[in-house]
Coordinates of C-alpha atoms in Angstrom, one line a residue:
Chain Y
M823 CA 6.7 47.1 102.2
R824 CA 9.8 44.9 102.6
L825 CA 7.5 41.8 102.6
L826 CA 5.9 43.0 99.4
K827 CA 9.3 43.4 97.7
Y828 CA 10.4 40.0 99.0
C829 CA 7.2 38.5 97.5
I830 CA 7.7 40.2 94.2
C831 CA 11.3 38.9 94.1
C832 CA 10.2 35.4 94.8
L833 CA 7.5 35.6 92.1
L834 CA 10.0 36.9 89.6
I835 CA 12.5 34.1 90.4
A836 CA 9.8 31.5 90.3
S837 CA 8.4 32.8 87.0
L838 CA 11.8 32.9 85.4
S839 CA 12.8 29.4 86.5
S840 CA 9.5 27.8 85.9
C841 CA 9.1 28.8 82.2
Y842 CA 10.9 26.4 79.9
T843 CA 10.5 24.6 76.6
V844 CA 12.0 21.3 75.6
R845 CA 11.9 19.9 72.1
F846 CA 12.7 16.5 70.8
Q847 CA 13.0 15.7 67.1
V848 CA 13.9 12.5 65.2
H849 CA 16.9 13.0 63.1
N850 CA 16.0 10.7 60.3
G851 CA 12.4 11.8 59.6
V852 CA 10.6 14.4 57.6
P853 CA 8.1 16.7 59.3
E854 CA 4.6 17.4 57.9
T855 CA 4.8 21.0 56.6
E856 CA 2.4 23.8 56.1
D857 CA 2.5 27.3 54.7
S858 CA 2.6 29.7 57.7
D859 CA 3.9 33.2 58.4
S860 CA 5.3 32.5 61.8
E861 CA 8.9 33.0 63.0
D862 CA 8.5 30.2 65.6
P863 CA 11.3 27.5 65.7
L864 CA 8.5 25.2 64.2
A865 CA 7.8 27.6 61.4
G866 CA 6.9 25.9 58.2
Q867 CA 5.9 22.7 60.1
L868 CA 2.3 21.7 60.7
F869 CA 2.2 21.6 64.5
R870 CA -0.8 20.7 66.7
E871 CA -1.2 21.9 70.2
K872 CA -2.6 20.2 73.2
K873 CA -3.2 22.2 76.4
M874 CA -4.9 20.5 79.3
V875 CA -5.2 20.3 83.0
V876 CA -4.7 16.8 84.2
N877 CA -5.4 15.3 87.6
R878 CA -2.7 13.7 89.7
K879 CA -4.2 10.3 89.1
M880 CA -3.5 10.7 85.4
L881 CA 0.2 11.3 86.1
Q882 CA 1.1 8.1 87.8
G883 CA 2.7 6.7 84.7
N884 CA 0.1 4.1 83.7
D885 CA -2.0 6.2 81.4
F886 CA -1.5 7.3 77.8
F887 CA -2.8 10.3 75.9
T888 CA -3.7 9.2 72.4
I889 CA -2.7 11.2 69.4
K890 CA -5.2 10.5 66.7
D891 CA -4.4 13.1 64.0
C892 CA -1.1 11.9 62.5
E893 CA -2.1 10.4 59.2
S894 CA 1.4 9.0 58.8
G895 CA 1.1 7.2 62.2
S896 CA 4.3 8.6 63.6
L897 CA 5.6 11.7 65.3
N898 CA 8.6 13.8 64.1
T899 CA 8.9 16.5 66.8
I900 CA 7.4 17.0 70.3
E901 CA 7.7 20.1 72.4
Y902 CA 6.9 20.3 76.1
K903 CA 6.3 23.6 77.7
T904 CA 5.9 24.8 81.3
T905 CA 4.7 28.2 82.3
F906 CA 4.5 30.1 85.5
G907 CA 0.7 29.8 85.4
G908 CA 1.1 26.0 85.3
L909 CA 3.4 26.1 88.2
L910 CA 1.0 28.3 90.2
L911 CA -1.9 25.9 89.5
Y912 CA 0.3 23.0 90.7
V913 CA 1.2 24.9 93.9
I914 CA -2.3 26.2 94.6
T915 CA -3.9 22.7 94.1
L916 CA -1.2 21.2 96.3
G917 CA 0.0 19.0 93.4
R918 CA -3.5 17.7 92.5
N919 CA -3.7 19.4 89.1
K920 CA -1.0 20.0 86.6
E921 CA -1.1 21.9 83.3
V922 CA 0.3 20.0 80.4
K923 CA 1.1 22.0 77.3
I924 CA 2.6 20.2 74.3
R925 CA 3.0 20.8 70.6
Y926 CA 3.8 18.1 68.2
V927 CA 4.6 17.7 64.5
C928 CA 3.7 14.5 62.7
T929 CA 5.9 12.8 60.2
K930 CA 5.0 13.7 56.6
E931 CA 2.7 11.1 55.2
G932 CA 4.3 8.8 52.6
S933 CA 7.7 10.4 53.2
T934 CA 9.7 7.2 52.9
D935 CA 7.5 4.9 50.9
F936 CA 8.4 3.7 47.5
Chain P
M1449 CA -9.6 12.6 42.8
A1450 CA -7.0 14.6 44.6
S1451 CA -8.6 17.2 46.8
T1452 CA -7.7 20.9 47.1
N1453 CA -8.3 23.2 50.0
T1454 CA -8.5 26.8 48.7
Q1455 CA -8.1 29.7 51.1
N1456 CA -8.6 33.4 50.5
R1457 CA -5.4 35.2 51.6
Q1458 CA -4.2 38.7 51.8
R1459 CA -0.5 38.0 52.1
W1460 CA 2.2 35.4 51.8
N1461 CA 5.8 35.3 52.9
T1462 CA 9.0 33.3 52.3
L1463 CA 10.5 31.1 55.0
H1464 CA 13.1 33.7 55.8
K1465 CA 10.5 36.6 55.7
N1466 CA 11.7 38.4 52.7
G1467 CA 8.2 39.7 52.0
P1468 CA 5.4 40.1 52.8
F1469 CA 3.8 39.8 49.4
S1470 CA 0.1 40.2 48.4
L1471 CA -1.9 37.2 47.5
K1472 CA -5.5 36.4 46.6
L1473 CA -5.9 32.6 46.6
F1474 CA -3.9 29.8 48.1
H1475 CA -4.4 26.2 46.9
D1476 CA -3.3 23.2 49.0
T1477 CA -3.7 19.9 47.2
K1478 CA -3.7 16.5 48.9
L1479 CA -3.3 13.1 47.3
N1480 CA -5.9 10.5 47.3
R1481 CA -3.9 7.7 48.9
D1482 CA -6.7 5.1 48.5
L1483 CA -5.9 4.8 44.8
S1484 CA -3.0 2.9 43.3
K1485 CA 0.1 5.0 43.0
F1486 CA -0.3 5.6 39.2
E1487 CA -4.0 6.4 39.7
S1488 CA -3.2 8.8 42.5
Y1489 CA -0.5 10.5 40.5
N1490 CA -2.7 10.9 37.5
A1491 CA -5.6 12.1 39.7
A1492 CA -3.3 14.8 41.0
A1493 CA -2.4 15.8 37.4
T1494 CA -6.1 16.1 36.6
E1495 CA -6.6 18.3 39.7
I1496 CA -3.6 20.5 38.7
R1497 CA -5.1 21.0 35.2
R1498 CA -8.4 22.0 36.9
L1499 CA -6.6 24.6 39.0
I1500 CA -4.8 26.0 36.0
R1501 CA -8.1 26.2 34.1
L1502 CA -9.6 28.2 37.0
A1503 CA -6.7 30.6 36.9
D1504 CA -6.9 30.9 33.1
N1505 CA -10.7 31.5 33.2
A1506 CA -10.3 34.2 35.8
N1507 CA -7.5 35.8 33.7
E1508 CA -5.2 35.4 36.6
R1509 CA -1.7 34.1 37.2
F1510 CA -0.9 30.8 38.8
R1511 CA 2.3 29.6 40.5
P1512 CA 3.3 26.3 42.1
M1513 CA 5.5 26.7 45.2
G1514 CA 7.4 24.3 47.4
S1515 CA 9.1 24.9 50.7
K1516 CA 9.4 28.7 50.0
W1517 CA 13.2 28.7 50.7
S1518 CA 14.0 31.2 48.0
L1519 CA 14.8 34.6 49.3
S1520 CA 13.9 36.3 46.1
S1521 CA 10.3 36.7 45.0
I1522 CA 10.6 34.0 42.4
A1523 CA 8.1 31.7 44.1
H1524 CA 5.5 34.4 44.5
C1525 CA 2.5 35.3 42.4
K1526 CA -0.1 37.8 43.4
D1527 CA -3.1 35.9 42.2
R1528 CA -3.0 32.1 42.9
M1529 CA -0.3 30.1 44.5
H1530 CA -0.3 26.3 44.8
Y1531 CA 1.3 24.5 47.7
T1532 CA 2.9 21.3 46.5
P1533 CA 4.7 19.5 49.4
R1534 CA 1.8 17.1 49.9
L1535 CA 2.4 15.7 46.4
N1536 CA 5.1 13.3 47.3
L1537 CA 4.7 10.0 45.5
K1538 CA 7.9 8.1 44.6
F1539 CA 8.5 5.5 41.9
A1540 CA 11.4 3.1 41.3
V1541 CA 11.7 1.7 37.8
R1542 CA 12.6 -1.7 36.5
D1543 CA 14.9 -2.8 33.7
K1544 CA 12.0 -3.2 31.3
D1545 CA 10.9 0.5 32.0
I1546 CA 14.2 1.9 30.7
H1547 CA 14.5 3.2 27.1
A1548 CA 16.5 1.0 24.8
N1549 CA 19.1 3.7 24.1
S1550 CA 19.3 4.9 27.7
P1551 CA 22.8 5.3 29.2
Y1552 CA 21.2 4.9 32.7
K1553 CA 21.0 1.8 34.9
S1554 CA 17.4 1.1 36.0
E1555 CA 18.5 0.6 39.6
N1556 CA 19.6 4.3 39.6
V1557 CA 16.5 5.8 38.0
F1558 CA 13.6 7.1 40.1
L1559 CA 10.7 9.4 39.6
F1560 CA 9.7 11.7 42.4
Q1561 CA 6.5 13.8 42.4
C1562 CA 7.2 17.6 42.7
G1563 CA 6.5 18.0 46.5
N1564 CA 9.1 15.5 47.7
V1565 CA 11.6 17.4 49.8
I1566 CA 15.3 16.7 49.5
K1567 CA 15.5 14.9 52.9
E1568 CA 12.7 12.6 52.2
I1569 CA 14.2 11.7 48.8
S1570 CA 17.5 10.9 50.5
L1571 CA 15.8 8.8 53.2
A1572 CA 13.8 6.9 50.6
L1573 CA 16.8 6.3 48.4
Q1574 CA 18.7 5.1 51.5
K1575 CA 16.3 2.2 51.7
K1576 CA 17.6 1.1 48.2
Q1577 CA 21.2 1.7 49.2
K1578 CA 21.3 4.8 46.9
S1579 CA 22.0 8.5 47.4
L1580 CA 21.6 11.8 45.6
K1581 CA 24.7 13.0 43.9
T1582 CA 24.6 16.4 45.6
H1583 CA 22.2 18.9 47.1
G1584 CA 22.2 22.3 48.7
A1585 CA 23.7 23.2 52.1
S1586 CA 20.5 21.9 53.7
N1587 CA 17.6 19.6 52.8
G1588 CA 14.2 21.2 53.1
Q1589 CA 13.6 22.3 49.6
T1590 CA 11.2 20.4 47.3
I1591 CA 12.9 18.8 44.3
A1592 CA 10.8 20.9 41.8
G1593 CA 11.8 24.1 43.7
C1594 CA 15.5 23.1 43.7
I1595 CA 15.7 22.6 40.0
S1596 CA 13.5 25.6 39.1
T1597 CA 16.0 28.0 40.8
G1598 CA 19.2 26.1 40.2
V1599 CA 20.1 25.0 43.8
H1600 CA 23.8 24.1 43.5
G1601 CA 25.6 22.9 46.7
A1602 CA 29.3 22.8 46.4
A1603 CA 30.2 19.5 44.8
V1604 CA 33.1 20.7 42.6
D1605 CA 33.0 17.9 40.0
V1606 CA 29.4 16.9 40.2
G1607 CA 27.3 20.0 39.4
S1608 CA 24.0 21.3 40.7
V1609 CA 20.8 19.5 41.6
Q1610 CA 19.3 19.9 38.1
D1611 CA 22.4 18.2 36.6
Y1612 CA 21.3 14.7 37.7
V1613 CA 17.7 15.3 36.5
I1614 CA 17.1 13.2 33.4
G1615 CA 13.3 13.6 32.8
L1616 CA 10.5 16.0 33.6
N1617 CA 6.8 15.6 33.8
L1618 CA 5.3 19.0 33.0
I1619 CA 1.7 20.2 32.9
T1620 CA 1.6 23.0 30.5
G1621 CA -2.1 23.7 30.2
T1622 CA -5.7 22.7 30.9
K1623 CA -6.1 19.8 28.4
P1624 CA -5.1 16.1 28.8
E1625 CA -2.6 16.5 26.0
D1626 CA -0.9 19.3 28.0
V1627 CA 0.6 16.6 30.3
I1628 CA 4.1 16.2 28.9
Y1629 CA 7.0 13.9 29.6
L1630 CA 10.2 15.7 28.5
E1631 CA 13.7 14.3 28.3
R1632 CA 16.8 14.6 26.2
A1633 CA 16.8 12.9 22.8
S1634 CA 20.5 12.2 23.2
K1635 CA 20.1 10.6 26.6
P1636 CA 16.6 9.1 26.9
A1637 CA 15.7 7.6 30.3
L1638 CA 12.3 5.9 30.2
N1639 CA 10.6 4.0 27.5
D1640 CA 7.2 4.8 26.0
D1641 CA 5.3 1.9 27.6
Y1642 CA 6.3 3.0 31.1
I1643 CA 5.5 6.7 30.4
E1644 CA 2.1 5.6 29.2
N1645 CA 1.3 4.9 32.9
F1646 CA 1.4 8.7 33.4
K1647 CA -0.8 9.4 30.4
C1648 CA 1.8 11.9 29.0
K1649 CA 2.7 13.2 25.6
I1650 CA 6.3 12.4 25.0
I1651 CA 8.8 15.0 23.8
R1652 CA 12.5 14.1 23.4
D1653 CA 14.4 17.2 22.7
D1654 CA 17.8 18.3 24.2
E1655 CA 17.4 22.1 23.8
L1656 CA 13.8 22.1 25.2
F1657 CA 14.9 19.9 28.1
N1658 CA 17.9 22.1 29.0
A1659 CA 15.6 25.2 28.8
A1660 CA 13.0 23.6 31.1
L1661 CA 15.5 22.3 33.7
V1662 CA 16.0 25.7 35.4
G1663 CA 12.6 27.0 34.4
L1664 CA 12.1 29.7 37.0
G1665 CA 8.7 28.2 37.8
S1666 CA 7.5 29.5 34.4
M1667 CA 7.8 26.5 32.1
G1668 CA 4.5 25.0 33.2
F1669 CA 3.8 23.0 36.4
I1670 CA 6.7 20.5 37.1
H1671 CA 4.6 17.6 38.4
G1672 CA 7.4 14.9 38.4
V1673 CA 11.1 14.7 38.2
V1674 CA 13.1 11.7 37.0
L1675 CA 16.6 11.6 38.5
E1676 CA 19.7 9.5 38.4
A1677 CA 20.9 8.5 41.8
E1678 CA 24.1 6.6 42.6
D1679 CA 25.3 4.0 45.1
M1680 CA 25.3 5.1 48.7
Y1681 CA 28.6 6.8 49.7
L1682 CA 30.1 8.6 52.7
L1683 CA 31.4 12.1 53.0
H1684 CA 34.4 12.9 55.2
R1685 CA 34.3 16.4 56.4
C1686 CA 36.8 18.6 58.1
V1687 CA 37.3 22.4 58.6
R1688 CA 40.9 23.5 58.4
K1689 CA 42.3 27.0 58.8
I1690 CA 44.7 27.6 56.0
K1691 CA 46.8 30.6 54.8
K1692 CA 44.6 33.1 53.0
E1693 CA 46.9 33.2 49.9
T1694 CA 46.8 29.4 49.7
A1695 CA 43.0 29.3 50.0
L1696 CA 42.6 32.0 47.3
K1697 CA 45.1 30.2 45.0
L1698 CA 43.1 27.0 45.3
A1699 CA 40.0 28.9 44.5
N1700 CA 41.5 30.5 41.4
T1701 CA 43.0 27.3 40.1
L1702 CA 41.0 24.4 41.6
N1703 CA 44.4 22.7 41.4
F1704 CA 44.9 20.6 44.5
G1705 CA 47.9 18.7 43.0
N1706 CA 50.4 20.0 45.6
F1707 CA 48.0 20.6 48.4
D1708 CA 47.6 18.6 51.6
P1709 CA 44.6 19.3 53.8
H1710 CA 46.3 17.6 56.8
F1711 CA 43.2 15.6 57.8
P1712 CA 43.9 14.0 61.2
V1713 CA 44.5 10.3 60.7
N1714 CA 42.0 8.0 62.5
P1715 CA 43.8 4.6 63.2
L1716 CA 40.4 2.8 63.3
D1717 CA 39.5 3.7 59.7
P1718 CA 39.5 0.5 57.7
N1719 CA 41.0 2.2 54.7
P1720 CA 42.9 5.2 56.0
P1721 CA 42.7 7.9 53.4
D1722 CA 45.5 10.0 51.9
Y1723 CA 44.0 13.2 50.5
R1724 CA 47.3 14.8 49.5
G1725 CA 46.9 16.1 45.9
V1726 CA 43.3 15.0 45.7
R1727 CA 40.6 17.4 44.6
P1728 CA 37.9 17.4 47.2
Y1729 CA 34.3 16.5 46.5
H1730 CA 33.3 19.8 48.2
F1731 CA 35.4 22.9 48.8
K1732 CA 34.1 26.0 50.6
V1733 CA 36.1 29.1 51.8
Y1734 CA 34.7 31.4 54.5
I1735 CA 35.7 35.1 54.6
N1736 CA 35.1 37.7 57.2
Q1737 CA 35.5 40.9 55.1
Y1738 CA 35.9 43.0 58.2
N1739 CA 38.9 41.2 59.4
D1740 CA 42.1 40.7 57.3
E1741 CA 43.2 37.6 59.1
A1742 CA 46.1 35.6 57.6
T1743 CA 44.2 32.4 57.7
L1744 CA 40.7 31.4 56.5
P1745 CA 38.5 28.6 57.6
V1746 CA 38.0 26.2 54.7
E1747 CA 35.6 23.3 54.6
F1748 CA 36.9 20.2 52.8
I1749 CA 34.8 17.2 52.1
Y1750 CA 36.1 14.1 50.5
K1751 CA 34.0 11.2 49.0
R1752 CA 34.5 7.7 50.4
D1753 CA 33.1 4.3 49.7
Y1754 CA 30.3 3.4 52.1
F1755 CA 31.2 1.2 55.0
P1756 CA 28.5 0.4 57.7
N1757 CA 30.3 1.1 61.0
Y1758 CA 31.4 4.6 60.1
K1759 CA 29.6 6.0 63.1
D1760 CA 31.7 3.9 65.5
I1761 CA 34.9 5.3 64.1
Y1762 CA 34.2 8.9 63.3
E1763 CA 32.2 11.7 65.0
D1764 CA 28.5 11.7 64.1
P1765 CA 27.8 14.8 61.9
V1766 CA 24.2 15.1 63.2
P1767 CA 24.4 16.9 66.6
N1768 CA 22.7 15.3 69.6
M1769 CA 21.5 18.7 70.5
A1770 CA 21.1 21.5 68.0
Q1771 CA 21.7 24.8 69.8
F1772 CA 20.7 28.1 68.4
I1773 CA 21.2 30.3 71.5
Y1774 CA 22.5 33.2 69.5
T1775 CA 19.4 33.8 67.4
D1776 CA 17.8 36.3 69.7
L1777 CA 21.2 37.8 70.5
I1778 CA 22.0 38.4 66.9
N1779 CA 18.6 40.0 66.2
T1780 CA 19.1 42.3 69.2
L1781 CA 22.5 43.2 67.9
I1782 CA 21.2 44.0 64.5
K1783 CA 18.6 46.3 66.0
F1784 CA 21.5 48.0 67.8
A1785 CA 23.5 48.1 64.5
E1786 CA 20.6 49.8 62.7
K1787 CA 21.0 52.7 65.2
V1788 CA 24.8 52.5 65.2
P1789 CA 25.9 51.2 61.8
G1790 CA 29.6 51.6 62.5
S1791 CA 29.3 48.9 65.1
I1792 CA 28.6 46.1 62.5
P1793 CA 32.3 45.1 61.8
A1794 CA 33.0 45.0 65.5
L1795 CA 29.9 42.9 66.2
I1796 CA 30.7 40.5 63.4
N1797 CA 34.3 40.2 64.8
L1798 CA 32.8 39.6 68.2
L1799 CA 30.5 36.9 66.9
K1800 CA 33.0 35.3 64.6
N1801 CA 33.4 32.2 66.8
S1802 CA 29.7 31.6 66.4
I1803 CA 29.1 32.4 62.8
M1804 CA 32.4 31.2 61.3
P1805 CA 33.0 27.4 61.3
K1806 CA 35.7 26.3 63.8
E1807 CA 38.5 23.9 63.1
N1808 CA 37.1 20.6 64.3
K1809 CA 37.6 16.8 64.3
P1810 CA 36.7 15.1 61.0
V1811 CA 33.2 13.8 60.8
M1812 CA 31.8 11.2 58.5
G1813 CA 28.3 10.7 57.3
K1814 CA 25.9 10.1 54.4
L1815 CA 25.1 13.1 52.2
W1816 CA 21.9 13.9 54.1
E1817 CA 23.7 13.6 57.4
I1818 CA 26.5 16.0 56.5
F1819 CA 24.0 18.6 55.0
W1820 CA 21.4 18.1 57.7
D1821 CA 18.4 20.2 58.7
A1822 CA 18.7 24.0 58.8
Q1823 CA 17.2 25.2 62.0
Y1824 CA 17.4 29.0 61.6
K1825 CA 14.0 30.2 60.3
G1826 CA 14.3 33.9 61.2
R1827 CA 14.8 36.9 59.0
A1828 CA 17.7 36.4 56.6
F1829 CA 19.2 37.7 53.4
A1830 CA 21.6 36.2 51.0
C1831 CA 23.2 37.7 47.8
S1832 CA 24.9 35.1 45.6
F1833 CA 27.0 35.8 42.5
G1834 CA 28.4 33.2 40.1
V1835 CA 31.7 34.0 38.5
D1836 CA 34.2 31.9 36.6
H1837 CA 36.5 30.3 39.2
T1838 CA 39.5 32.0 37.7
H1839 CA 38.0 35.3 38.7
S1840 CA 37.1 34.2 42.2
E1841 CA 39.8 36.2 44.1
K1842 CA 39.2 39.3 42.0
A1843 CA 35.4 39.1 42.4
L1844 CA 35.7 38.5 46.1
K1845 CA 37.9 41.6 46.4
V1846 CA 35.5 43.8 44.4
L1847 CA 32.4 42.6 46.4
S1848 CA 34.2 42.8 49.8
K1849 CA 35.2 46.4 48.9
V1850 CA 31.6 47.4 48.2
T1851 CA 30.5 45.7 51.5
V1852 CA 33.1 47.5 53.6
D1853 CA 33.2 50.9 51.9
D1854 CA 29.4 51.3 51.1
G1855 CA 28.2 49.2 54.0
P1856 CA 28.7 48.0 56.6
I1857 CA 26.4 45.0 55.9
P1858 CA 25.6 42.4 58.6
G1859 CA 26.8 39.3 56.9
I1860 CA 29.9 37.3 55.9
F1861 CA 31.1 35.9 52.6
A1862 CA 31.7 32.3 51.5
M1863 CA 32.8 30.8 48.2
R1864 CA 31.7 27.5 46.8
F1865 CA 32.7 25.8 43.5
V1866 CA 30.4 23.9 41.1
K1867 CA 30.9 22.2 37.7
Q1868 CA 29.1 23.7 34.7
S1869 CA 25.4 22.9 34.2
Q1870 CA 23.8 22.1 30.9
A1871 CA 20.7 24.0 32.0
M1872 CA 20.3 27.1 29.8
L1873 CA 19.7 29.6 32.6
A1874 CA 21.7 27.9 35.3
C1875 CA 23.7 30.3 37.5
T1876 CA 26.5 27.7 37.4
K1877 CA 27.1 28.5 33.7
F1878 CA 30.9 28.8 33.7
P1879 CA 33.2 25.7 33.2
F1880 CA 33.6 25.8 37.0
T1881 CA 31.5 28.5 38.7
C1882 CA 32.6 30.1 41.9
M1883 CA 29.4 31.0 43.8
I1884 CA 30.3 34.0 46.0
E1885 CA 27.7 34.5 48.6
I1886 CA 27.1 36.9 51.5
D1887 CA 24.7 35.6 54.1
G1888 CA 23.4 37.4 57.0
I1889 CA 20.5 38.8 59.0
Q1890 CA 18.0 41.3 57.5
W1891 CA 18.4 44.9 58.5
K1892 CA 16.4 48.1 58.0
E1893 CA 17.7 51.0 56.0
S1894 CA 18.8 53.8 58.3
D1895 CA 20.9 56.9 58.2
G1896 CA 24.2 55.0 58.0
L1897 CA 22.9 51.8 56.4
I1898 CA 22.0 51.4 52.7
S1899 CA 19.1 49.2 51.8
L1900 CA 19.5 45.6 50.6
E1901 CA 18.3 46.6 47.2
E1902 CA 20.8 49.4 47.0
Y1903 CA 23.6 47.2 48.2
S1904 CA 22.8 44.6 45.5
E1905 CA 22.7 47.3 42.8
R1906 CA 26.1 48.5 43.9
M1907 CA 27.5 45.0 43.8
I1908 CA 26.1 44.4 40.3
N1909 CA 27.6 47.8 39.1
A1910 CA 31.0 47.0 40.7
L1911 CA 31.3 43.6 38.9
K1912 CA 30.3 45.3 35.6
Q1913 CA 32.8 48.1 36.1
N1914 CA 35.6 45.5 36.7
N1915 CA 34.6 43.5 33.6
I1916 CA 33.9 40.4 35.6
P1917 CA 31.2 38.3 33.9
F1918 CA 28.7 37.0 36.5
T1919 CA 25.4 35.4 37.1
I1920 CA 23.1 35.6 40.2
H1921 CA 21.4 32.8 41.9
W1922 CA 17.7 33.0 41.0
G1923 CA 16.6 32.2 44.6
K1924 CA 18.6 34.9 46.3
N1925 CA 18.2 38.6 47.0
A1926 CA 19.2 41.0 44.2
K1927 CA 18.2 44.1 42.4
W1928 CA 16.3 42.0 39.9
D1929 CA 14.9 44.9 37.9
H1930 CA 18.4 46.2 37.2
P1931 CA 18.2 47.2 33.5
G1932 CA 19.2 44.4 31.1
L1933 CA 20.3 42.1 33.9
A1934 CA 19.2 38.8 32.4
N1935 CA 20.8 39.7 29.0
H1936 CA 24.0 40.8 30.7
M1937 CA 24.2 37.4 32.6
F1938 CA 23.1 35.0 29.8
G1939 CA 23.4 36.9 26.5
N1940 CA 21.7 35.2 23.6
D1941 CA 20.5 32.3 25.7
V1942 CA 17.8 34.7 27.1
N1943 CA 16.1 35.0 23.7
K1944 CA 16.6 31.3 23.0
W1945 CA 14.9 30.4 26.4
K1946 CA 12.0 32.7 25.6
Q1947 CA 11.5 31.0 22.2
L1948 CA 11.6 27.6 23.7
R1949 CA 9.2 28.6 26.4
A1950 CA 6.8 29.8 23.6
Q1951 CA 7.2 26.3 22.0
L1952 CA 6.1 24.6 25.2
L1953 CA 3.4 27.1 26.4
S1954 CA 0.6 28.7 24.5
P1955 CA 0.5 32.5 24.7
R1956 CA -2.3 32.2 27.3
M1957 CA -0.3 29.8 29.4
Q1958 CA 2.8 32.0 29.2
K1959 CA 0.6 34.7 31.0
V1960 CA -0.7 32.2 33.5
F1961 CA 2.8 31.0 34.4
S1962 CA 4.4 34.4 34.7
N1963 CA 4.9 36.5 37.8
K1964 CA 6.4 39.9 38.8
F1965 CA 9.8 38.4 39.2
L1966 CA 9.7 37.2 35.6
D1967 CA 8.4 40.7 34.5
D1968 CA 11.2 42.4 36.4
I1969 CA 13.9 40.3 34.6
K1970 CA 12.1 40.8 31.3
L1971 CA 11.6 37.1 30.7
S1972 CA 7.8 37.0 30.7

């Protein structure tokens, strides 16, 4: 029973400390917008989501993931998120697989052209 | 051709969730950027006429909308709404495009398509070393949305956004001749040859232009806005705590002749300013109605000539990290306050360090840097009244009393001051208007809390009982169906506005470009 409690405590601590979200935003750009009903911090912005499990080989720093759907050709905001599930996957696979979850907002097309 | 994606919808909401409202169809039009700019603009006009025709044929209403920042239902229409932010072409004009009798310099005249948001206009103008003259407290609204609702900012001697608009391209119906270019006869901006590029019928008429400027989304589809910019400048901002009686005297008089804001001197400034006796570009007073403190935080902003190394000398106004850690906390506290209404004053006093501006070091930046992105996108309300600035202290007292006695209400007041607008239905109609606004988080009516509608009704009645003439910001929350409200606010100008609208729009198009908001205020 004590071991079970200990495990639950460890899981709770791990889940709390492993979930976080980081956002980066250019200060002098205009995001692509859309009409949505969400109350998310990105509400009103057209965000795309990419969620994938990548192999350790892909995380050595030499590879790029290509973003093909920004018609303006540039990004305004990028959000990186980690979850407890992602951490669990990383631990269970002994670091071989990692979940990558990002959301990004493109710069509004034609926003600074004259 | 421009292309439109049309969705069936059941509901629609504002950015700050003041709805939801019912909706049938949602149109989202995208430019064809393979064409030349003029061709692309004109193709969009053709597409807009097609969408208006569809609405007319279906005997339904149609309404363009921008960034949906209005908290009132002014942008909503139950039948067909049209999303405009993707319509964002920009045009600079040359000397030869300017009208022979124009008072404007060509280098300052620009045409922006309706869906350009304020920030992108600022960034585009910056490339030409130009700036907007003023804008609201943030920068996400579309230019057409701003002028339709009278967005005003707080530039004391400048005016509101619509006051630097010098031409309008309106689409008032389904036919090619319903594409109109409207500007003042007394101050024309563009010549006929240039306007020919947009295939417009030209109308030069001061009264019609002033009526259409703040058109409440009901003077046809604003497709393009011609505005006058100015040379790029800097704004020097500082929040000072000053005696309440001094702040209110400045509000009542706008006389800064004997006033010194005591801006800290920066020895690195190439041209150290002396603001003693100078009326600021921007003046805003914050008031926590639940706390009778002897001093009030006041935001002073002074205009400066541009110099390139300002960021090396002064604090950067754009934060490196925008933190909004209190959003969830505030929402939780509001839930608590709905159960225990008496706790609201204490909660606001508890949070005052987070919600009231603190005295800080002066910052300097361009207009778009000082009034940067608004990050809060949660549920919010705002009630905003315009009164003659000589009535500002009296009106504040009346509105605060309603808030404390009939409330409590989870929000705080601020006062901003704006020069008179020439637009017929501008909320900034007084020689200098004091816009008194209470901003806060939405709440639900409960045993001890009146509804937002009831609160607004009581504020309207209190101003009437105290014989304080007032207006209400069209994009803010109010009891808009209060009997005779528009007539009370604008008198004969209401009938004049309706007559001018009938001059611009056929009876069928008046129906198409109406909505419940217009019905409520008896302007449809």
